[in-house]
């Protein structure tokens, strides 16, 4: 019965990823895209957590953290690149 | 006991679903709101809330129903807490500095004069 | 304060050593024992017992959660309203906070609460430029922040 | 190593010594130190004469590639001796002549003599070799040395032209000949000439026999300048005259004749052989003699004369092969007389033509021209030269009492005799032979007279000459005098040659006609009575004189034979076509356009694999064992397919990159679904980094333009890509539908923990079972980082770019570039960095049992370092981590390698790992594995690489 | 177990890593590189001798038995190619000392050089199909780095194409490995041989064989050679020589290996494709050799022609043909290296690659001229130089098996090749002397010595063909009977 | 499942090839990365899909999926990562120096 909730949540989250994709592709400013990308990352992180709960395994938990880290670093990198034209 | 367990499961499931719905609504804001700063409000932070709810729900689910205290989820929560404001801040700043305009119905911009002032000094 | 924490840890290890049992349980027990000792003799220290700070931190956390929930609902409501009835804008916020940690904490909390976003920090760390979603009264907003977050932070960081 | 070997190798060794030696002094002519060689050789071969005459055969053998039946086997029989004497004898005279002909101060004498010695040795090799491959080798060397000699004065355009032409044609023939030899080898299993000859007749029915015949003849005809391959010879006259005398009249051009004579025992009796040789020879004879009439350059006349004389000898060899049609002795002997004539004329031609070339050389040398229109009246000034010329030309024209007369008579006998041949239906054709022979002789007479009388008699016109003519110095006259004398001697006493040379040579050509121990009884006489031949000769003289007299007025002689098509023009056009055509053709498909190349490749792929699938009925989709599908998998599939298909349609760079990234993340999802956590982790990081790199590297590129393509191009693109997609799908389906064997992977699942001590099987495969792959994989990464570093840092100054595009993205968007206060980022990073680092170390250590491992751990570590750099700047990272990351890479690689090589110490195979469980203080029972050490190497390497790449790119501003 | 087999790879690998620590010390870098290549010649020599005396050698890396672990296998073919590679690489290295320039040296030329060798040796020695892919990648990525090292415009442009084509072919390679694994479930080449033979090489296996053919043909420059002429004219000549001598040969080796060991049961299919491609390669290559006045293009197309010639031996697939292929392969490695070194010298001396602007160099550079001439003869297969025995074997095989057209093309192409190279000699060395860039009367000895050494080898290999042939015959007999290889690897 | 996976592989190859046939360097590079994805999915498809748990023995499952293709894919991912990074940087430098990203303009006849 938990599975029903989880799959329902997954479906809702997929919808929100679609929404983010719209903003990602639409823009218009680069900051918009970065924000969208950031959101995608975080939602993805949530999705994988739910998948873990659904599969009843912690095997993919590393990915959760990984996505968190990558999203963070990615967003910072893009923002800095946008602001200064360089990352480092 | 079993009823409690079943109830708890439903409660956690609902909790997680609420998180997901919050995420969905923020994404809707991401589509709907008129300028990048406003979208930033909606998206990044509301989504953060939703995700945090989902993560904690999962954490408790693992803890109570799968007998596993997932330190990784906790760490994930901490990390999201820690980093998402920074990301939002930097992105907003970058947007502002690269000249992304505010929504035409914005009422005030106190940063504008300051920056122009600094520019003149420089 | 750091010294107190360190001492607490050392006491936990001493406890384990005395019990000759190296396990998590013993560590926790030892830590609690040390904590109690420290608390009992808290007047012995020149500055206050570190649990107060921990308590303040908890308070800050709860406050933040409250604000987070509250303003999230506000923003979600705005989003779902058929017509946008908001007046966004950027206002400058003078803070009394000094250290990097304090400023960062404040800025992050502001960022995390929906409806406000720290856009920039002045070079002297004294002014935060905040984008707000609905800026009916900038002073009111400033005062709100000052009373809630800034105060709570000060309770954590200052005596 | 026999003396014969020595004889062949001597010139080569001498040439090598000459090359290595210091430059010979200018005080005496280099020729003097060369001269002893041919003389010595001549003496040696003369000394062999007696034993050869007695029917003995000198031979010797050195193994070269015995496993391939290639032995440096040489033998000396009558035919070989005849040629060896020609080579060494004429060689001696030519060297002597060249000493006076070539100026020791102006010419590159050393080169000249080296080439000449090379030729001499090679030519001896050709005529003495028993092994066909050795023969072929020397054959090619003669072509090459001829090439070098023709172009001796390589400043002249015409020399180079002639050299190249001669080489192309003769090497072409050589290659054909080689193919013929190989065919023989395939038929007989031997390369030995003598074995082939001894077993002659055994392979005549083989299907390869006639092809071999034609191929070998092709070699002979090109070398001996037979029509239509003769065109190189006139141009070869650009060589210094001694070379023309030696190579292009006396010896090298006769190699073809040698080959035909040599193979006569094998091929004689084949109608094709008879016809090809006889007809080709007679055509060459008449064509050459006619062309000679039309020339004005003395050397050109002699060149065409040589062509025609070679044709004469060739046709005689062909006629002589008719002997093999008969088993009856007398008939055979009757036709074999043609062979005798051929041999005799071969000697005679060498003698008088050698003399004539030398005469022309003298005239050229003394007057500075060879044009008969400018010459005349030299008789009074150069009486000795004139005498030699008279002897030579009269001999060539076939006048008594010179040697040419005798062989010409014998030629007439042969052509008359062949009309009696009743083997073929084509009697008419055979009757043409005497007619053609007579006409050609008339022409020969005509040009012979021209050579001598146009030059030496008539009105002197010295004022047209470049220098004032004198009689040649005695040294220059020595050689032609000897040759002229021989022409007379052989004319008067032909039987000097009969027993010594001609009989043994004939024995070599017609071994079947002789009983063991028997010999041909050759006797040549001046007077045979009033025979038809004599009348023919008289007719030749009359008609020839007429032609000579009428020559200036015969306009036909001054017109090109064929105005439109001539063989030379064909050759030139051929070469031109070769260049232009190949340029046009190559440029047509080698466009330099990557797209075209890719199109070729994929079209080929579609065609070949499509053909394969169709031809083998390989499309057998067996779905029984396919895994079940669930809805969400289909959804992911759809999302993947949709995002991929959308990519070509978007026209913004950003969108294209993002869609590609989306596809990458979908692949990550597949990895999750299909139970591949390690893959998911890795793909996730790699995809992110790739997307980031993409954006970094491509942001400054111009706006993605909509591809302006014609509909046709688009259809082609679409067809090709769809083809590839369909093919890959079909093969995938048939491959997964036709699993023939169980995979080996059960072994890993069973043994990963037991034998390698790890529970994450993928990781164990990576660091242990297939650790070698991983070692090389990090090497690949290491090289990539070096490449990136060098690519960005090293820009050779010689190549200043004109179109450097600045990365002025920041300037474009943010004109003010005001300083920013990064306090928030910095403060948070202080915490985040350590979280990431700890996570990285965790991933590294847990990798052997859980998802993770050195590679992922390292990328996480690098992520932490990047965050550090972004938050605190380059200076900080240089301060915090003061080492060079390229060195870190090296250290990591070294650790990995040394871990592998450590097994050498235990005498175990490279990269053997061991593990064990140890009780450690604090940690308790702990597993220690060398695999972890190896993984540490991976970890360090990957950190080093990632940081090198990122810092290099980051600093490139 | 015979750890010796991994040394040819390990030594350059260690050398490269050590060189990374010596970035600033160019002199030491040179010495270390020299010692390394010389040692590798010795190691390769020992391997050849061991294989000669004791047959095929196998090393189970990590101690894992095949088909589960990766094996290194040295049969005579591998051993000979390793030996030839080590020799050629030494000469190219010595040439690089004088020509490559301090800048490139400082930016990791020597480590990259050694890394390239790692990939090449690995490709020759590995007995595992996927490991072959990995070794290829090591080789390729080093080649990318080497080809672009210096970053001139031409280099950048051509490297783009070179890299892209190779990325394509690498993708196809992995796809082919995937298909094969999907069908037979193993990666060890000996095991593959056994299983493919057991399955009768039918149906989809033939298609997979064709895919492998395409992949390796791309690497070898067999018919799909379009990338080659451009890429090889971009880098400095020491690198181009290395590429011409070694890189395509690895592709050829892979073709020979896969089609004699794995896909040999159905020769009328695969081998007729190979034959068609060989013919096309020889014809197109020969046409290319005479199309241009640019020395680089001429010698590049020469590389193409020889690929066709070697594959002819594989296509004929008789023992004689394979022997010819191996023999000619070894010769071609030496001769192409020599040709490219000489080409480089000419271009350096003349300051241009355009033949029309050269002339009369024989006066100042007679030795160079002589070497160019000898190289031309050797490449055209004129005895007694190194190319002859191989060509003879190829022709014999072609004629014996009745492939007359193929043989005719081979012979014709060697004539054109001779013509194209003699043209270089004639136009650059003969004729009126034209202004040269280098005015020194004698070239620096450092520059000319490697070419001299290689020339002597080309002559020596020709004269000593018997000794070489004995080794080659060993290789041929193993290739024609793949069970020897399979037994050596799988039965321990 | 193999059917759908094969189709996905086919689509990845198709679009990858289509992009590689473009003029723009960016599209070409995107094409190669699609090709790489296709190849990796292909390798994955060639293992027995979903026949067991992830190959982590600690999980104690009854059966596991084929670990070997995973290891191969991992190696291939890492290698393509290295190659791709070099390629990016090359493209970047090439654009800076050659001034175009249109491969049709980089035929190489212009400076010969
Ligand atoms: Na020229
Ligand atoms: Na010239």
Short mmCIF file of N, CA and C and ligand atoms in Angstrom, two decimals, chain E residues 354-359 427-428 434, ligand 1:
data_model
loop_
_atom_site.label_atom_id
_atom_site.label_comp_id
_atom_site.label_asym_id
_atom_site.label_seq_id
_atom_site.Cartn_x
_atom_site.Cartn_y
_atom_site.Cartn_z
N UNK E 354 56.22 21.35 -51.33
CA UNK E 354 55.79 21.31 -52.72
C UNK E 354 56.95 20.91 -53.62
N UNK E 355 56.79 19.79 -54.29
CA UNK E 355 57.88 19.30 -55.13
C UNK E 355 58.27 20.29 -56.22
N UNK E 356 57.29 21.05 -56.68
CA UNK E 356 57.58 21.95 -57.78
C UNK E 356 58.56 23.04 -57.37
N UNK E 357 58.67 23.25 -56.09
CA UNK E 357 59.59 24.29 -55.64
C UNK E 357 60.91 23.72 -55.15
N UNK E 358 61.15 22.48 -55.46
CA UNK E 358 62.40 21.88 -55.03
C UNK E 358 63.24 21.53 -56.25
N UNK E 359 64.49 21.24 -55.98
CA UNK E 359 65.32 20.77 -57.07
C UNK E 359 66.77 20.77 -56.68
N UNK E 427 62.37 15.07 -58.60
CA UNK E 427 62.04 16.49 -58.53
C UNK E 427 62.77 17.20 -57.41
N UNK E 428 63.01 16.48 -56.33
CA UNK E 428 63.67 17.17 -55.22
C UNK E 428 65.18 17.16 -55.39
N UNK E 434 67.55 24.69 -56.44
CA UNK E 434 66.68 25.77 -56.02
C UNK E 434 67.02 26.17 -54.60
NA1 LIG G 1 60.09 20.01 -58.62
#
